[in-house]
Amino acid sequence: MLLTGQGSWRRGWAACRRWRKGRPFWGGLAAVVAGAEICAIPLAPLKIMLQQGIAGIPSVLMGLVMILMGLSAWFAPYYRGLAGILTVLVATAALVISNLGGFLFGTIVGILGGGMIFAWQPRPLPEPEPGPQADAGTGPRPEQGPGPDPGPSDSEPSAPSRTQPQS
């Protein structure tokens, strides 16, 4: 196994899987792909780019913002709300400003990716199972007898306590 490297391959894949599950990976990937699509259309060959003129600059900027939001969802998942909302807004604006938002592909994938980024929630950590070590100091020990009386419970009505005045 050491000679083939299968153990390191599996460890690397498991580490990649843990990293991917700890962040909105698929939403970020969709935002990066949509941003690349919106950027790629204005960066066509020079002959077509000259016909577009200054109108191609907002398309490239919007695509770069979408790529940045997708990467921030990967590497800073705590800002997923902001990244998701900005991705949806930029993808919607690209529909009007940038060649129908990358011929509708960039806009649709960007809106879906932004929605996935925004909707992603981190998984709660599993609670550790109580072992024999954890219970050692919490309950009464058999040689000490029962613990102190906890008093009346909420289900039992308690009798009103009357005290005598001191003179």
mmCIF file of C-alpha atoms in Angstrom:
data_model
loop_
_atom_site.group_PDB
_atom_site.id
_atom_site.type_symbol
_atom_site.label_atom_id
_atom_site.label_comp_id
_atom_site.label_asym_id
_atom_site.label_seq_id
_atom_site.Cartn_x
_atom_site.Cartn_y
_atom_site.Cartn_z
ATOM 1 C CA MET A 1 0.000 0.000 0.000
ATOM 2 C CA LEU A 2 2.887 2.371 0.630
ATOM 3 C CA LEU A 3 4.291 1.758 -2.829
ATOM 4 C CA THR A 4 1.047 2.419 -4.705
ATOM 5 C CA GLY A 5 0.008 5.504 -2.731
ATOM 6 C CA GLN A 6 -3.629 4.417 -2.392
ATOM 7 C CA GLY A 7 -3.703 5.330 1.300
ATOM 8 C CA SER A 8 -2.648 8.909 0.646
ATOM 9 C CA TRP A 9 -5.125 9.143 -2.246
ATOM 10 C CA ARG A 10 -7.984 8.118 0.033
ATOM 11 C CA ARG A 11 -6.886 10.471 2.797
ATOM 12 C CA GLY A 12 -6.662 13.337 0.325
ATOM 13 C CA TRP A 13 -10.099 12.569 -1.091
ATOM 14 C CA ALA A 14 -11.582 12.367 2.412
ATOM 15 C CA ALA A 15 -10.002 15.720 3.318
ATOM 16 C CA CYS A 16 -11.412 17.263 0.132
ATOM 17 C CA ARG A 17 -14.850 15.852 0.931
ATOM 18 C CA ARG A 18 -14.749 17.299 4.475
ATOM 19 C CA TRP A 19 -13.700 20.682 3.096
ATOM 20 C CA ARG A 20 -16.460 20.596 0.464
ATOM 21 C CA LYS A 21 -19.177 19.696 2.987
ATOM 22 C CA GLY A 22 -18.155 22.519 5.323
ATOM 23 C CA ARG A 23 -19.100 25.282 2.890
ATOM 24 C CA PRO A 24 -21.587 26.081 0.103
ATOM 25 C CA PHE A 25 -19.459 24.356 -2.525
ATOM 26 C CA TRP A 26 -21.994 23.757 -5.293
ATOM 27 C CA GLY A 27 -23.468 27.243 -5.061
ATOM 28 C CA GLY A 28 -19.981 28.745 -5.215
ATOM 29 C CA LEU A 29 -19.133 26.590 -8.213
ATOM 30 C CA ALA A 30 -22.294 27.711 -9.999
ATOM 31 C CA ALA A 31 -21.445 31.368 -9.274
ATOM 32 C CA VAL A 32 -17.896 30.924 -10.600
ATOM 33 C CA VAL A 33 -19.148 29.197 -13.769
ATOM 34 C CA ALA A 34 -21.796 31.879 -14.346
ATOM 35 C CA GLY A 35 -19.265 34.645 -13.798
ATOM 36 C CA ALA A 36 -16.848 32.998 -16.221
ATOM 37 C CA GLU A 37 -19.616 32.743 -18.821
ATOM 38 C CA ILE A 38 -20.552 36.418 -18.436
ATOM 39 C CA CYS A 39 -16.859 37.405 -18.644
ATOM 40 C CA ALA A 40 -16.079 35.190 -21.633
ATOM 41 C CA ILE A 41 -18.593 36.621 -24.079
ATOM 42 C CA PRO A 42 -17.215 40.197 -24.100
ATOM 43 C CA LEU A 43 -13.661 38.833 -24.280
ATOM 44 C CA ALA A 44 -14.298 37.465 -27.738
ATOM 45 C CA PRO A 45 -11.745 37.959 -30.523
ATOM 46 C CA LEU A 46 -10.509 41.500 -31.058
ATOM 47 C CA LYS A 47 -12.607 42.042 -34.178
ATOM 48 C CA ILE A 48 -15.839 41.464 -32.236
ATOM 49 C CA MET A 49 -14.549 43.278 -29.150
ATOM 50 C CA LEU A 50 -13.920 46.455 -31.169
ATOM 51 C CA GLN A 51 -17.530 46.407 -32.323
ATOM 52 C CA GLN A 52 -18.728 46.212 -28.729
ATOM 53 C CA GLY A 53 -16.644 49.158 -27.560
ATOM 54 C CA ILE A 54 -16.978 50.422 -24.007
ATOM 55 C CA ALA A 55 -20.096 48.309 -23.410
ATOM 56 C CA GLY A 56 -17.960 45.223 -22.757
ATOM 57 C CA ILE A 57 -16.348 46.630 -19.604
ATOM 58 C CA PRO A 58 -19.427 46.297 -17.325
ATOM 59 C CA SER A 59 -19.849 42.713 -18.492
ATOM 60 C CA VAL A 60 -16.303 41.831 -17.497
ATOM 61 C CA LEU A 61 -16.674 43.615 -14.156
ATOM 62 C CA MET A 62 -19.949 41.854 -13.355
ATOM 63 C CA GLY A 63 -18.436 38.505 -14.246
ATOM 64 C CA LEU A 64 -15.445 39.196 -11.998
ATOM 65 C CA VAL A 65 -17.760 40.171 -9.113
ATOM 66 C CA MET A 66 -19.670 36.899 -9.529
ATOM 67 C CA ILE A 67 -16.436 34.898 -9.580
ATOM 68 C CA LEU A 68 -15.281 36.738 -6.455
ATOM 69 C CA MET A 69 -18.575 35.998 -4.678
ATOM 70 C CA GLY A 70 -18.313 32.313 -5.578
ATOM 71 C CA LEU A 71 -14.757 32.160 -4.230
ATOM 72 C CA SER A 72 -15.760 34.002 -1.069
ATOM 73 C CA ALA A 73 -18.494 31.415 -0.510
ATOM 74 C CA TRP A 74 -15.776 28.735 -0.640
ATOM 75 C CA PHE A 75 -13.128 30.397 1.457
ATOM 76 C CA ALA A 76 -15.240 32.554 3.808
ATOM 77 C CA PRO A 77 -18.517 30.661 4.256
ATOM 78 C CA TYR A 78 -19.610 32.929 7.114
ATOM 79 C CA TYR A 79 -20.274 35.675 4.549
ATOM 80 C CA ARG A 80 -22.615 33.415 2.582
ATOM 81 C CA GLY A 81 -25.619 35.727 3.034
ATOM 82 C CA LEU A 82 -23.895 38.707 1.476
ATOM 83 C CA ALA A 83 -22.273 36.587 -1.233
ATOM 84 C CA GLY A 84 -25.572 34.939 -2.164
ATOM 85 C CA ILE A 85 -27.535 38.178 -2.353
ATOM 86 C CA LEU A 86 -24.850 39.974 -4.376
ATOM 87 C CA THR A 87 -24.559 37.029 -6.767
ATOM 88 C CA VAL A 88 -28.302 37.065 -7.434
ATOM 89 C CA LEU A 89 -28.345 40.862 -7.876
ATOM 90 C CA VAL A 90 -25.373 40.903 -10.252
ATOM 91 C CA ALA A 91 -26.742 37.962 -12.251
ATOM 92 C CA THR A 92 -30.066 39.762 -12.605
ATOM 93 C CA ALA A 93 -28.357 42.999 -13.629
ATOM 94 C CA ALA A 94 -26.286 41.084 -16.176
ATOM 95 C CA LEU A 95 -29.490 40.129 -17.941
ATOM 96 C CA VAL A 96 -29.983 43.757 -18.924
ATOM 97 C CA ILE A 97 -26.389 44.987 -19.203
ATOM 98 C CA SER A 98 -24.387 42.059 -20.532
ATOM 99 C CA ASN A 99 -25.645 40.349 -23.694
ATOM 100 C CA LEU A 100 -28.728 38.920 -22.006
ATOM 101 C CA GLY A 101 -26.592 37.759 -19.117
ATOM 102 C CA GLY A 102 -24.303 35.496 -21.085
ATOM 103 C CA PHE A 103 -27.103 34.464 -23.421
ATOM 104 C CA LEU A 104 -29.332 33.608 -20.423
ATOM 105 C CA PHE A 105 -26.972 30.839 -19.276
ATOM 106 C CA GLY A 106 -24.945 33.131 -16.997
ATOM 107 C CA THR A 107 -28.032 34.745 -15.499
ATOM 108 C CA ILE A 108 -29.896 31.502 -14.804
ATOM 109 C CA VAL A 109 -26.876 29.685 -13.360
ATOM 110 C CA GLY A 110 -25.909 32.806 -11.379
ATOM 111 C CA ILE A 111 -29.364 33.124 -9.815
ATOM 112 C CA LEU A 112 -29.406 29.419 -8.936
ATOM 113 C CA GLY A 113 -25.870 29.584 -7.516
ATOM 114 C CA GLY A 114 -26.636 32.697 -5.472
ATOM 115 C CA GLY A 115 -29.754 31.036 -4.100
ATOM 116 C CA MET A 116 -27.772 27.935 -3.133
ATOM 117 C CA ILE A 117 -25.114 30.074 -1.450
ATOM 118 C CA PHE A 118 -27.710 32.034 0.499
ATOM 119 C CA ALA A 119 -29.718 28.973 1.540
ATOM 120 C CA TRP A 120 -26.752 26.883 2.711
ATOM 121 C CA GLN A 121 -26.549 26.231 6.462
ATOM 122 C CA PRO A 122 -23.592 24.690 8.276
ATOM 123 C CA ARG A 123 -24.262 21.309 9.818
ATOM 124 C CA PRO A 124 -24.360 21.286 13.599
ATOM 125 C CA LEU A 125 -21.550 19.375 15.205
ATOM 126 C CA PRO A 126 -22.601 15.995 16.567
ATOM 127 C CA GLU A 127 -22.899 15.932 20.328
ATOM 128 C CA PRO A 128 -20.328 13.699 21.982
ATOM 129 C CA GLU A 129 -21.777 10.534 23.418
ATOM 130 C CA PRO A 130 -21.478 10.355 27.205
ATOM 131 C CA GLY A 131 -18.942 7.749 28.130
ATOM 132 C CA PRO A 132 -18.130 6.221 31.500
ATOM 133 C CA GLN A 133 -15.589 9.011 32.118
ATOM 134 C CA ALA A 134 -18.156 11.799 31.662
ATOM 135 C CA ASP A 135 -20.684 10.359 34.143
ATOM 136 C CA ALA A 136 -18.158 9.715 36.932
ATOM 137 C CA GLY A 137 -18.635 13.007 38.822
ATOM 138 C CA THR A 138 -22.276 13.840 38.174
ATOM 139 C CA GLY A 139 -24.425 11.375 40.124
ATOM 140 C CA PRO A 140 -24.517 10.349 43.796
ATOM 141 C CA ARG A 141 -22.115 7.626 44.776
ATOM 142 C CA PRO A 142 -23.567 4.436 46.292
ATOM 143 C CA GLU A 143 -21.552 4.742 49.473
ATOM 144 C CA GLN A 144 -22.811 8.298 50.105
ATOM 145 C CA GLY A 145 -26.505 7.513 49.854
ATOM 146 C CA PRO A 146 -29.065 9.508 47.926
ATOM 147 C CA GLY A 147 -28.374 13.121 47.028
ATOM 148 C CA PRO A 148 -30.159 16.130 48.520
ATOM 149 C CA ASP A 149 -33.913 16.378 48.115
ATOM 150 C CA PRO A 150 -34.609 18.497 45.022
ATOM 151 C CA GLY A 151 -37.810 19.867 46.542
ATOM 152 C CA PRO A 152 -41.308 19.785 45.144
ATOM 153 C CA SER A 153 -41.567 19.351 41.425
ATOM 154 C CA ASP A 154 -43.647 21.557 39.160
ATOM 155 C CA SER A 155 -46.305 18.893 38.756
ATOM 156 C CA GLU A 156 -47.062 18.682 42.491
ATOM 157 C CA PRO A 157 -48.833 21.596 44.133
ATOM 158 C CA SER A 158 -46.792 22.786 47.051
ATOM 159 C CA ALA A 159 -48.398 23.647 50.360
ATOM 160 C CA PRO A 160 -48.099 27.294 51.321
ATOM 161 C CA SER A 161 -45.411 27.752 53.870
ATOM 162 C CA ARG A 162 -46.401 29.578 57.024
ATOM 163 C CA THR A 163 -43.876 31.167 59.254
ATOM 164 C CA GLN A 164 -44.368 32.478 62.740
ATOM 165 C CA PRO A 165 -43.440 36.045 63.443
ATOM 166 C CA GLN A 166 -40.447 36.473 65.674
ATOM 167 C CA SER A 167 -40.870 38.607 68.760
#
